[in-house]
Short mmCIF file of N, CA and C in Angstrom, two decimals:
data_model
loop_
_atom_site.label_atom_id
_atom_site.label_comp_id
_atom_site.label_asym_id
_atom_site.label_seq_id
_atom_site.Cartn_x
_atom_site.Cartn_y
_atom_site.Cartn_z
N MET A 1 0.82 -1.20 0.00
CA MET A 1 0.00 0.00 0.00
C MET A 1 0.86 1.26 0.00
N LYS A 2 1.96 1.27 0.79
CA LYS A 2 2.84 2.43 0.83
C LYS A 2 3.48 2.68 -0.53
N LYS A 3 3.78 1.61 -1.25
CA LYS A 3 4.41 1.74 -2.56
C LYS A 3 3.46 2.44 -3.54
N ILE A 4 2.19 2.08 -3.47
CA ILE A 4 1.19 2.69 -4.36
C ILE A 4 1.04 4.18 -4.02
N LEU A 5 1.04 4.51 -2.75
CA LEU A 5 0.94 5.92 -2.34
C LEU A 5 2.15 6.71 -2.81
N LYS A 6 3.33 6.15 -2.71
CA LYS A 6 4.55 6.83 -3.17
C LYS A 6 4.50 7.07 -4.66
N ILE A 7 4.11 6.05 -5.40
CA ILE A 7 4.03 6.18 -6.87
C ILE A 7 3.00 7.23 -7.24
N THR A 8 1.83 7.20 -6.59
CA THR A 8 0.77 8.18 -6.85
C THR A 8 1.27 9.59 -6.55
N PHE A 9 1.95 9.76 -5.42
CA PHE A 9 2.49 11.05 -5.04
C PHE A 9 3.45 11.58 -6.11
N PHE A 10 4.38 10.74 -6.56
CA PHE A 10 5.36 11.18 -7.56
C PHE A 10 4.71 11.47 -8.92
N VAL A 11 3.68 10.73 -9.27
CA VAL A 11 2.96 10.99 -10.53
C VAL A 11 2.25 12.34 -10.44
N VAL A 12 1.59 12.61 -9.31
CA VAL A 12 0.90 13.89 -9.14
C VAL A 12 1.89 15.05 -9.18
N VAL A 13 3.00 14.91 -8.48
CA VAL A 13 4.03 15.96 -8.48
C VAL A 13 4.57 16.17 -9.89
N ALA A 14 4.83 15.08 -10.61
CA ALA A 14 5.34 15.19 -11.97
C ALA A 14 4.33 15.91 -12.88
N LEU A 15 3.05 15.58 -12.72
CA LEU A 15 2.02 16.24 -13.53
C LEU A 15 1.94 17.73 -13.21
N LEU A 16 2.00 18.07 -11.93
CA LEU A 16 1.97 19.48 -11.55
C LEU A 16 3.18 20.23 -12.11
N LEU A 17 4.32 19.60 -12.09
CA LEU A 17 5.52 20.23 -12.67
C LEU A 17 5.37 20.42 -14.18
N LEU A 18 4.85 19.41 -14.86
CA LEU A 18 4.65 19.53 -16.31
C LEU A 18 3.63 20.63 -16.65
N LEU A 19 2.62 20.78 -15.81
CA LEU A 19 1.61 21.82 -16.04
C LEU A 19 2.22 23.22 -16.05
N GLN A 20 3.31 23.41 -15.35
CA GLN A 20 3.93 24.73 -15.29
C GLN A 20 4.41 25.19 -16.66
N PHE A 21 4.63 24.25 -17.57
CA PHE A 21 5.11 24.60 -18.91
C PHE A 21 3.97 24.77 -19.91
N TYR A 22 2.75 24.56 -19.45
CA TYR A 22 1.59 24.73 -20.32
C TYR A 22 1.46 26.22 -20.67
N PRO A 23 1.38 26.55 -21.97
CA PRO A 23 1.34 27.97 -22.36
C PRO A 23 0.04 28.64 -21.93
N ARG A 24 0.16 29.92 -21.57
CA ARG A 24 -0.99 30.73 -21.16
C ARG A 24 -1.00 32.00 -21.99
N LYS A 25 -2.19 32.41 -22.36
CA LYS A 25 -2.33 33.66 -23.09
C LYS A 25 -2.91 34.70 -22.13
N LYS A 26 -2.13 35.74 -21.89
CA LYS A 26 -2.56 36.77 -20.94
C LYS A 26 -3.57 37.73 -21.57
N ASN A 27 -4.37 38.33 -20.72
CA ASN A 27 -5.37 39.31 -21.12
C ASN A 27 -4.73 40.70 -21.12
N ASN A 28 -3.89 40.94 -22.10
CA ASN A 28 -3.24 42.24 -22.25
C ASN A 28 -3.27 42.63 -23.72
N ILE A 29 -4.35 43.24 -24.09
CA ILE A 29 -4.51 43.70 -25.47
C ILE A 29 -4.14 45.18 -25.47
N ASN A 30 -2.91 45.45 -25.77
CA ASN A 30 -2.43 46.84 -25.69
C ASN A 30 -2.70 47.61 -26.97
N GLY A 31 -3.93 47.57 -27.40
CA GLY A 31 -4.30 48.30 -28.60
C GLY A 31 -4.96 49.62 -28.23
N PRO A 32 -5.50 50.30 -29.21
CA PRO A 32 -6.17 51.58 -28.94
C PRO A 32 -7.42 51.34 -28.09
N GLU A 33 -7.69 52.27 -27.24
CA GLU A 33 -8.85 52.17 -26.34
C GLU A 33 -10.03 52.98 -26.89
N SER A 34 -10.25 52.91 -28.19
CA SER A 34 -11.30 53.71 -28.82
C SER A 34 -12.70 53.27 -28.40
N GLN A 35 -12.84 52.06 -27.90
CA GLN A 35 -14.14 51.56 -27.46
C GLN A 35 -14.29 51.64 -25.94
N HIS A 36 -13.31 52.23 -25.27
CA HIS A 36 -13.32 52.29 -23.81
C HIS A 36 -14.47 53.16 -23.32
N LEU A 37 -14.95 52.85 -22.14
CA LEU A 37 -16.01 53.62 -21.48
C LEU A 37 -15.73 55.11 -21.52
N SER A 38 -14.48 55.49 -21.32
CA SER A 38 -14.12 56.92 -21.26
C SER A 38 -14.25 57.62 -22.61
N SER A 39 -14.39 56.85 -23.69
CA SER A 39 -14.59 57.50 -24.99
C SER A 39 -16.02 58.02 -25.14
N LEU A 40 -16.92 57.56 -24.27
CA LEU A 40 -18.33 58.00 -24.31
C LEU A 40 -18.72 58.90 -23.14
N HIS A 41 -18.17 58.59 -21.99
CA HIS A 41 -18.62 59.26 -20.77
C HIS A 41 -17.43 59.82 -20.00
N VAL A 42 -17.66 60.95 -19.35
CA VAL A 42 -16.62 61.56 -18.53
C VAL A 42 -16.37 60.65 -17.33
N LEU A 43 -15.11 60.33 -17.14
CA LEU A 43 -14.70 59.51 -15.99
C LEU A 43 -13.90 60.41 -15.05
N PRO A 44 -14.51 60.88 -13.99
CA PRO A 44 -13.75 61.69 -13.04
C PRO A 44 -12.54 60.89 -12.54
N PRO A 45 -11.43 61.56 -12.26
CA PRO A 45 -10.23 60.85 -11.82
C PRO A 45 -10.47 59.90 -10.64
N ALA A 46 -11.29 60.30 -9.68
CA ALA A 46 -11.55 59.43 -8.52
C ALA A 46 -12.26 58.15 -8.95
N VAL A 47 -13.24 58.28 -9.84
CA VAL A 47 -13.97 57.11 -10.32
C VAL A 47 -13.05 56.22 -11.14
N GLU A 48 -12.28 56.83 -12.03
CA GLU A 48 -11.35 56.04 -12.85
C GLU A 48 -10.36 55.28 -11.97
N GLY A 49 -9.85 55.93 -10.94
CA GLY A 49 -8.91 55.26 -10.04
C GLY A 49 -9.54 54.07 -9.34
N MET A 50 -10.77 54.24 -8.89
CA MET A 50 -11.46 53.13 -8.21
C MET A 50 -11.78 52.00 -9.17
N LEU A 51 -12.21 52.34 -10.39
CA LEU A 51 -12.48 51.30 -11.38
C LEU A 51 -11.19 50.55 -11.73
N ARG A 52 -10.11 51.30 -11.86
CA ARG A 52 -8.82 50.69 -12.20
C ARG A 52 -8.36 49.72 -11.11
N SER A 53 -8.48 50.12 -9.86
CA SER A 53 -7.97 49.27 -8.77
C SER A 53 -8.95 48.16 -8.38
N SER A 54 -10.25 48.36 -8.62
CA SER A 54 -11.24 47.39 -8.14
C SER A 54 -11.91 46.58 -9.24
N CYS A 55 -11.81 47.02 -10.50
CA CYS A 55 -12.62 46.39 -11.54
C CYS A 55 -11.83 45.93 -12.78
N TYR A 56 -10.87 46.73 -13.21
CA TYR A 56 -10.26 46.51 -14.51
C TYR A 56 -9.55 45.17 -14.70
N ASP A 57 -9.01 44.58 -13.64
CA ASP A 57 -8.31 43.30 -13.83
C ASP A 57 -9.22 42.24 -14.44
N CYS A 58 -10.49 42.25 -14.07
CA CYS A 58 -11.44 41.27 -14.61
C CYS A 58 -12.39 41.85 -15.65
N HIS A 59 -12.51 43.17 -15.70
CA HIS A 59 -13.51 43.79 -16.56
C HIS A 59 -12.90 44.76 -17.58
N SER A 60 -11.72 44.42 -18.09
CA SER A 60 -11.11 45.22 -19.17
C SER A 60 -10.19 44.31 -19.96
N ASN A 61 -9.57 44.86 -20.98
CA ASN A 61 -8.64 44.08 -21.81
C ASN A 61 -7.21 44.13 -21.30
N ASN A 62 -7.01 44.67 -20.12
CA ASN A 62 -5.66 44.79 -19.57
C ASN A 62 -5.63 44.38 -18.10
N THR A 63 -5.25 43.14 -17.89
CA THR A 63 -5.18 42.60 -16.53
C THR A 63 -3.76 42.72 -16.01
N ILE A 64 -3.65 43.16 -14.77
CA ILE A 64 -2.35 43.15 -14.09
C ILE A 64 -2.34 41.86 -13.27
N TYR A 65 -1.46 40.94 -13.65
CA TYR A 65 -1.46 39.62 -13.04
C TYR A 65 -0.61 39.57 -11.78
N PRO A 66 -1.11 38.86 -10.75
CA PRO A 66 -0.32 38.67 -9.54
C PRO A 66 0.76 37.60 -9.77
N TRP A 67 1.72 37.52 -8.87
CA TRP A 67 2.82 36.57 -9.01
C TRP A 67 2.33 35.14 -9.13
N TYR A 68 1.24 34.80 -8.44
CA TYR A 68 0.78 33.41 -8.44
C TYR A 68 0.10 33.00 -9.75
N TYR A 69 -0.02 33.95 -10.69
CA TYR A 69 -0.53 33.59 -12.01
C TYR A 69 0.44 32.64 -12.72
N ASN A 70 1.68 32.65 -12.31
CA ASN A 70 2.68 31.79 -12.94
C ASN A 70 2.62 30.35 -12.45
N ILE A 71 1.68 30.04 -11.58
CA ILE A 71 1.55 28.69 -11.04
C ILE A 71 0.27 28.06 -11.56
N GLN A 72 0.43 26.93 -12.23
CA GLN A 72 -0.74 26.16 -12.66
C GLN A 72 -1.12 25.25 -11.50
N PRO A 73 -2.36 24.97 -11.29
CA PRO A 73 -3.55 25.33 -12.04
C PRO A 73 -4.19 26.66 -11.64
N LEU A 74 -3.53 27.46 -10.79
CA LEU A 74 -4.08 28.76 -10.42
C LEU A 74 -4.30 29.66 -11.64
N ALA A 75 -3.41 29.57 -12.61
CA ALA A 75 -3.54 30.41 -13.81
C ALA A 75 -4.85 30.10 -14.54
N TRP A 76 -5.21 28.84 -14.62
CA TRP A 76 -6.48 28.48 -15.27
C TRP A 76 -7.65 29.09 -14.52
N TRP A 77 -7.60 29.01 -13.20
CA TRP A 77 -8.67 29.55 -12.37
C TRP A 77 -8.79 31.06 -12.59
N LEU A 78 -7.65 31.77 -12.59
CA LEU A 78 -7.67 33.22 -12.81
C LEU A 78 -8.16 33.55 -14.21
N ASP A 79 -7.69 32.81 -15.21
CA ASP A 79 -8.14 33.04 -16.59
C ASP A 79 -9.65 32.89 -16.71
N ASP A 80 -10.19 31.91 -16.02
CA ASP A 80 -11.63 31.69 -16.05
C ASP A 80 -12.38 32.88 -15.45
N HIS A 81 -11.86 33.41 -14.34
CA HIS A 81 -12.48 34.59 -13.71
C HIS A 81 -12.44 35.79 -14.65
N VAL A 82 -11.31 36.00 -15.30
CA VAL A 82 -11.17 37.14 -16.22
C VAL A 82 -12.11 36.98 -17.41
N LYS A 83 -12.17 35.80 -17.99
CA LYS A 83 -13.06 35.57 -19.14
C LYS A 83 -14.52 35.80 -18.75
N GLU A 84 -14.90 35.28 -17.59
CA GLU A 84 -16.28 35.47 -17.13
C GLU A 84 -16.55 36.95 -16.86
N GLY A 85 -15.61 37.63 -16.23
CA GLY A 85 -15.77 39.05 -15.94
C GLY A 85 -15.93 39.87 -17.20
N LYS A 86 -15.10 39.60 -18.20
CA LYS A 86 -15.19 40.33 -19.47
C LYS A 86 -16.48 40.01 -20.22
N ARG A 87 -16.95 38.78 -20.07
CA ARG A 87 -18.21 38.40 -20.73
C ARG A 87 -19.37 39.19 -20.12
N GLU A 88 -19.32 39.45 -18.82
CA GLU A 88 -20.37 40.21 -18.15
C GLU A 88 -20.28 41.70 -18.44
N LEU A 89 -19.06 42.24 -18.36
CA LEU A 89 -18.86 43.67 -18.58
C LEU A 89 -17.40 43.90 -18.92
N ASN A 90 -17.17 44.57 -20.04
CA ASN A 90 -15.79 44.90 -20.44
C ASN A 90 -15.72 46.40 -20.67
N PHE A 91 -15.09 47.10 -19.72
CA PHE A 91 -14.98 48.55 -19.83
C PHE A 91 -14.18 48.96 -21.06
N SER A 92 -13.27 48.11 -21.53
CA SER A 92 -12.47 48.42 -22.71
C SER A 92 -13.28 48.37 -23.99
N GLU A 93 -14.42 47.71 -23.98
CA GLU A 93 -15.26 47.56 -25.18
C GLU A 93 -16.66 48.14 -24.97
N PHE A 94 -16.83 48.91 -23.92
CA PHE A 94 -18.13 49.45 -23.53
C PHE A 94 -18.80 50.25 -24.64
N ALA A 95 -18.03 51.06 -25.36
CA ALA A 95 -18.61 51.90 -26.41
C ALA A 95 -19.15 51.07 -27.58
N GLY A 96 -18.73 49.83 -27.67
CA GLY A 96 -19.23 48.94 -28.72
C GLY A 96 -20.56 48.29 -28.38
N TYR A 97 -20.99 48.41 -27.14
CA TYR A 97 -22.29 47.86 -26.73
C TYR A 97 -23.40 48.76 -27.28
N ASN A 98 -24.57 48.18 -27.55
CA ASN A 98 -25.69 49.02 -27.94
C ASN A 98 -26.16 49.82 -26.72
N LEU A 99 -26.93 50.85 -26.96
CA LEU A 99 -27.34 51.76 -25.88
C LEU A 99 -28.05 51.06 -24.73
N ALA A 100 -28.94 50.13 -25.07
CA ALA A 100 -29.68 49.42 -24.03
C ALA A 100 -28.75 48.60 -23.15
N LYS A 101 -27.76 47.99 -23.75
CA LYS A 101 -26.80 47.20 -22.97
C LYS A 101 -25.93 48.11 -22.11
N GLN A 102 -25.49 49.23 -22.66
CA GLN A 102 -24.71 50.19 -21.87
C GLN A 102 -25.51 50.64 -20.64
N TYR A 103 -26.74 51.02 -20.88
CA TYR A 103 -27.61 51.50 -19.81
C TYR A 103 -27.79 50.42 -18.74
N HIS A 104 -28.05 49.20 -19.19
CA HIS A 104 -28.27 48.08 -18.27
C HIS A 104 -27.00 47.75 -17.48
N LYS A 105 -25.86 47.79 -18.12
CA LYS A 105 -24.60 47.49 -17.43
C LYS A 105 -24.29 48.54 -16.36
N LEU A 106 -24.58 49.78 -16.64
CA LEU A 106 -24.40 50.83 -15.63
C LEU A 106 -25.36 50.62 -14.46
N GLU A 107 -26.56 50.18 -14.78
CA GLU A 107 -27.53 49.85 -13.73
C GLU A 107 -27.01 48.70 -12.86
N GLU A 108 -26.39 47.70 -13.49
CA GLU A 108 -25.81 46.58 -12.74
C GLU A 108 -24.62 47.02 -11.90
N VAL A 109 -23.80 47.94 -12.43
CA VAL A 109 -22.68 48.47 -11.65
C VAL A 109 -23.22 49.07 -10.36
N GLU A 110 -24.24 49.88 -10.50
CA GLU A 110 -24.87 50.51 -9.33
C GLU A 110 -25.33 49.47 -8.32
N GLU A 111 -26.07 48.50 -8.81
CA GLU A 111 -26.66 47.48 -7.94
C GLU A 111 -25.59 46.61 -7.27
N LEU A 112 -24.65 46.10 -8.04
CA LEU A 112 -23.66 45.17 -7.50
C LEU A 112 -22.67 45.85 -6.55
N VAL A 113 -22.33 47.09 -6.83
CA VAL A 113 -21.44 47.82 -5.93
C VAL A 113 -22.18 48.15 -4.63
N THR A 114 -23.41 48.62 -4.75
CA THR A 114 -24.21 48.95 -3.56
C THR A 114 -24.38 47.74 -2.65
N GLU A 115 -24.66 46.58 -3.26
CA GLU A 115 -24.91 45.37 -2.48
C GLU A 115 -23.61 44.70 -2.01
N GLY A 116 -22.47 45.23 -2.41
CA GLY A 116 -21.20 44.65 -1.99
C GLY A 116 -20.82 43.37 -2.70
N GLU A 117 -21.49 43.09 -3.83
CA GLU A 117 -21.18 41.88 -4.59
C GLU A 117 -19.96 42.07 -5.49
N MET A 118 -19.64 43.32 -5.77
CA MET A 118 -18.45 43.64 -6.56
C MET A 118 -17.65 44.68 -5.82
N PRO A 119 -16.37 44.59 -5.83
CA PRO A 119 -15.57 43.48 -6.36
C PRO A 119 -15.75 42.22 -5.52
N LEU A 120 -15.47 41.08 -6.16
CA LEU A 120 -15.63 39.79 -5.49
C LEU A 120 -14.77 39.69 -4.25
N LYS A 121 -15.29 39.03 -3.24
CA LYS A 121 -14.53 38.82 -2.00
C LYS A 121 -13.23 38.07 -2.29
N SER A 122 -13.28 37.08 -3.19
CA SER A 122 -12.08 36.31 -3.50
C SER A 122 -11.00 37.19 -4.13
N TYR A 123 -11.40 38.27 -4.78
CA TYR A 123 -10.44 39.20 -5.37
C TYR A 123 -9.86 40.13 -4.30
N THR A 124 -10.71 40.63 -3.44
CA THR A 124 -10.24 41.60 -2.44
C THR A 124 -9.35 40.96 -1.36
N ILE A 125 -9.42 39.65 -1.21
CA ILE A 125 -8.54 38.97 -0.25
C ILE A 125 -7.08 39.19 -0.63
N THR A 126 -6.79 39.09 -1.91
CA THR A 126 -5.39 39.24 -2.37
C THR A 126 -5.10 40.63 -2.92
N HIS A 127 -6.13 41.45 -3.08
CA HIS A 127 -5.96 42.81 -3.59
C HIS A 127 -6.65 43.76 -2.62
N GLY A 128 -5.99 44.03 -1.51
CA GLY A 128 -6.57 44.86 -0.46
C GLY A 128 -6.99 46.24 -0.94
N ASP A 129 -6.25 46.80 -1.92
CA ASP A 129 -6.58 48.13 -2.44
C ASP A 129 -7.85 48.13 -3.27
N ALA A 130 -8.38 46.95 -3.58
CA ALA A 130 -9.60 46.86 -4.38
C ALA A 130 -10.86 46.98 -3.52
N ARG A 131 -10.72 46.83 -2.22
CA ARG A 131 -11.89 46.95 -1.33
C ARG A 131 -12.44 48.37 -1.41
N LEU A 132 -13.76 48.45 -1.49
CA LEU A 132 -14.41 49.76 -1.54
C LEU A 132 -15.10 50.05 -0.22
N ASN A 133 -14.79 51.20 0.35
CA ASN A 133 -15.50 51.59 1.57
C ASN A 133 -16.84 52.24 1.18
N GLY A 134 -17.63 52.59 2.17
CA GLY A 134 -18.95 53.16 1.91
C GLY A 134 -18.91 54.42 1.06
N GLN A 135 -17.97 55.30 1.32
CA GLN A 135 -17.84 56.54 0.56
C GLN A 135 -17.47 56.25 -0.90
N GLN A 136 -16.55 55.33 -1.11
CA GLN A 136 -16.14 54.98 -2.47
C GLN A 136 -17.31 54.36 -3.25
N LYS A 137 -18.05 53.49 -2.58
CA LYS A 137 -19.23 52.89 -3.22
C LYS A 137 -20.21 53.98 -3.65
N LEU A 138 -20.40 54.95 -2.77
CA LEU A 138 -21.31 56.05 -3.07
C LEU A 138 -20.83 56.87 -4.27
N VAL A 139 -19.54 57.12 -4.35
CA VAL A 139 -18.98 57.88 -5.48
C VAL A 139 -19.24 57.14 -6.79
N ILE A 140 -18.97 55.84 -6.80
CA ILE A 140 -19.18 55.05 -8.03
C ILE A 140 -20.65 54.98 -8.39
N THR A 141 -21.51 54.69 -7.42
CA THR A 141 -22.93 54.56 -7.74
C THR A 141 -23.54 55.90 -8.16
N ASN A 142 -23.12 56.99 -7.55
CA ASN A 142 -23.62 58.31 -7.97
C ASN A 142 -23.16 58.64 -9.39
N TRP A 143 -21.92 58.28 -9.70
CA TRP A 143 -21.42 58.50 -11.06
C TRP A 143 -22.25 57.68 -12.07
N ALA A 144 -22.48 56.40 -11.76
CA ALA A 144 -23.25 55.54 -12.68
C ALA A 144 -24.67 56.08 -12.86
N LYS A 145 -25.28 56.54 -11.77
CA LYS A 145 -26.63 57.13 -11.85
C LYS A 145 -26.62 58.36 -12.75
N LYS A 146 -25.62 59.21 -12.57
CA LYS A 146 -25.54 60.43 -13.38
C LYS A 146 -25.37 60.10 -14.86
N VAL A 147 -24.55 59.13 -15.18
CA VAL A 147 -24.36 58.74 -16.58
C VAL A 147 -25.67 58.21 -17.15
N ARG A 148 -26.38 57.41 -16.36
CA ARG A 148 -27.67 56.89 -16.83
C ARG A 148 -28.68 58.02 -17.02
N GLU A 149 -28.68 59.00 -16.12
CA GLU A 149 -29.58 60.15 -16.28
C GLU A 149 -29.23 60.94 -17.53
N ASP A 150 -27.94 61.12 -17.79
CA ASP A 150 -27.50 61.81 -19.01
C ASP A 150 -27.96 61.04 -20.25
N MET A 151 -27.88 59.71 -20.18
CA MET A 151 -28.32 58.90 -21.32
C MET A 151 -29.82 59.06 -21.52
N LYS A 152 -30.59 59.08 -20.43
CA LYS A 152 -32.05 59.27 -20.53
C LYS A 152 -32.38 60.60 -21.19
N ALA A 153 -31.61 61.63 -20.86
CA ALA A 153 -31.86 62.96 -21.41
C ALA A 153 -31.45 63.05 -22.88
N ARG A 154 -30.48 62.27 -23.28
CA ARG A 154 -29.91 62.37 -24.63
C ARG A 154 -30.59 61.44 -25.65
N TYR A 155 -31.07 60.28 -25.22
CA TYR A 155 -31.57 59.27 -26.15
C TYR A 155 -33.04 58.97 -25.91
N PRO A 156 -33.73 58.51 -26.96
CA PRO A 156 -35.14 58.12 -26.79
C PRO A 156 -35.25 56.96 -25.77
N ALA A 157 -36.30 56.99 -24.98
CA ALA A 157 -36.48 56.00 -23.90
C ALA A 157 -36.45 54.56 -24.42
N ASP A 158 -37.05 54.33 -25.59
CA ASP A 158 -37.10 52.95 -26.09
C ASP A 158 -35.73 52.43 -26.53
N SER A 159 -34.77 53.31 -26.75
CA SER A 159 -33.43 52.85 -27.13
C SER A 159 -32.62 52.39 -25.92
N LEU A 160 -33.12 52.67 -24.72
CA LEU A 160 -32.42 52.29 -23.49
C LEU A 160 -33.02 51.05 -22.84
N ILE A 161 -34.02 50.48 -23.48
CA ILE A 161 -34.69 49.29 -22.95
C ILE A 161 -34.23 48.07 -23.73
N ARG A 162 -33.84 47.06 -22.99
CA ARG A 162 -33.39 45.82 -23.64
C ARG A 162 -34.59 45.08 -24.19
N LYS A 163 -34.48 44.68 -25.43
CA LYS A 163 -35.56 43.97 -26.10
C LYS A 163 -35.54 42.50 -25.65
N LYS A 164 -36.71 41.97 -25.33
CA LYS A 164 -36.81 40.55 -24.95
C LYS A 164 -36.70 39.72 -26.21
N GLN A 165 -35.98 38.63 -26.07
CA GLN A 165 -35.74 37.81 -27.27
C GLN A 165 -36.52 36.53 -27.22
#
């Protein structure tokens, strides 16, 4: 029995070592930011700073990776979080969304930040600067509300409503 455990242990260790050489494609698209949220809406420096520290790693095309990204299978787990985050909301491609989606995503920003669901707890554990205090949450949600109000004033109401499919 001990021999089987030793062999199993060495096989697992060997597999983990081999995984370290598995290629990874990072989320760093250093192209023009012509579709970025800031190309449509004024981003006050305070809001931009908070979005950068609390949101952009998972919700933009430019992730700043922690040291443990170099360890598999953690890299796969992080890649999955980034892909899911970008699928939900990508600030780098925000201007490419239709008006109804933009409006809805800003509404979700308001809701998820207010309820403390964003940024994720698993993210703030290793990124202490990403935690938002009550005042910071208020700044972000007030900004999102203002942008939505500006959109309501600028566009026809039916263009801001998501069509049911």
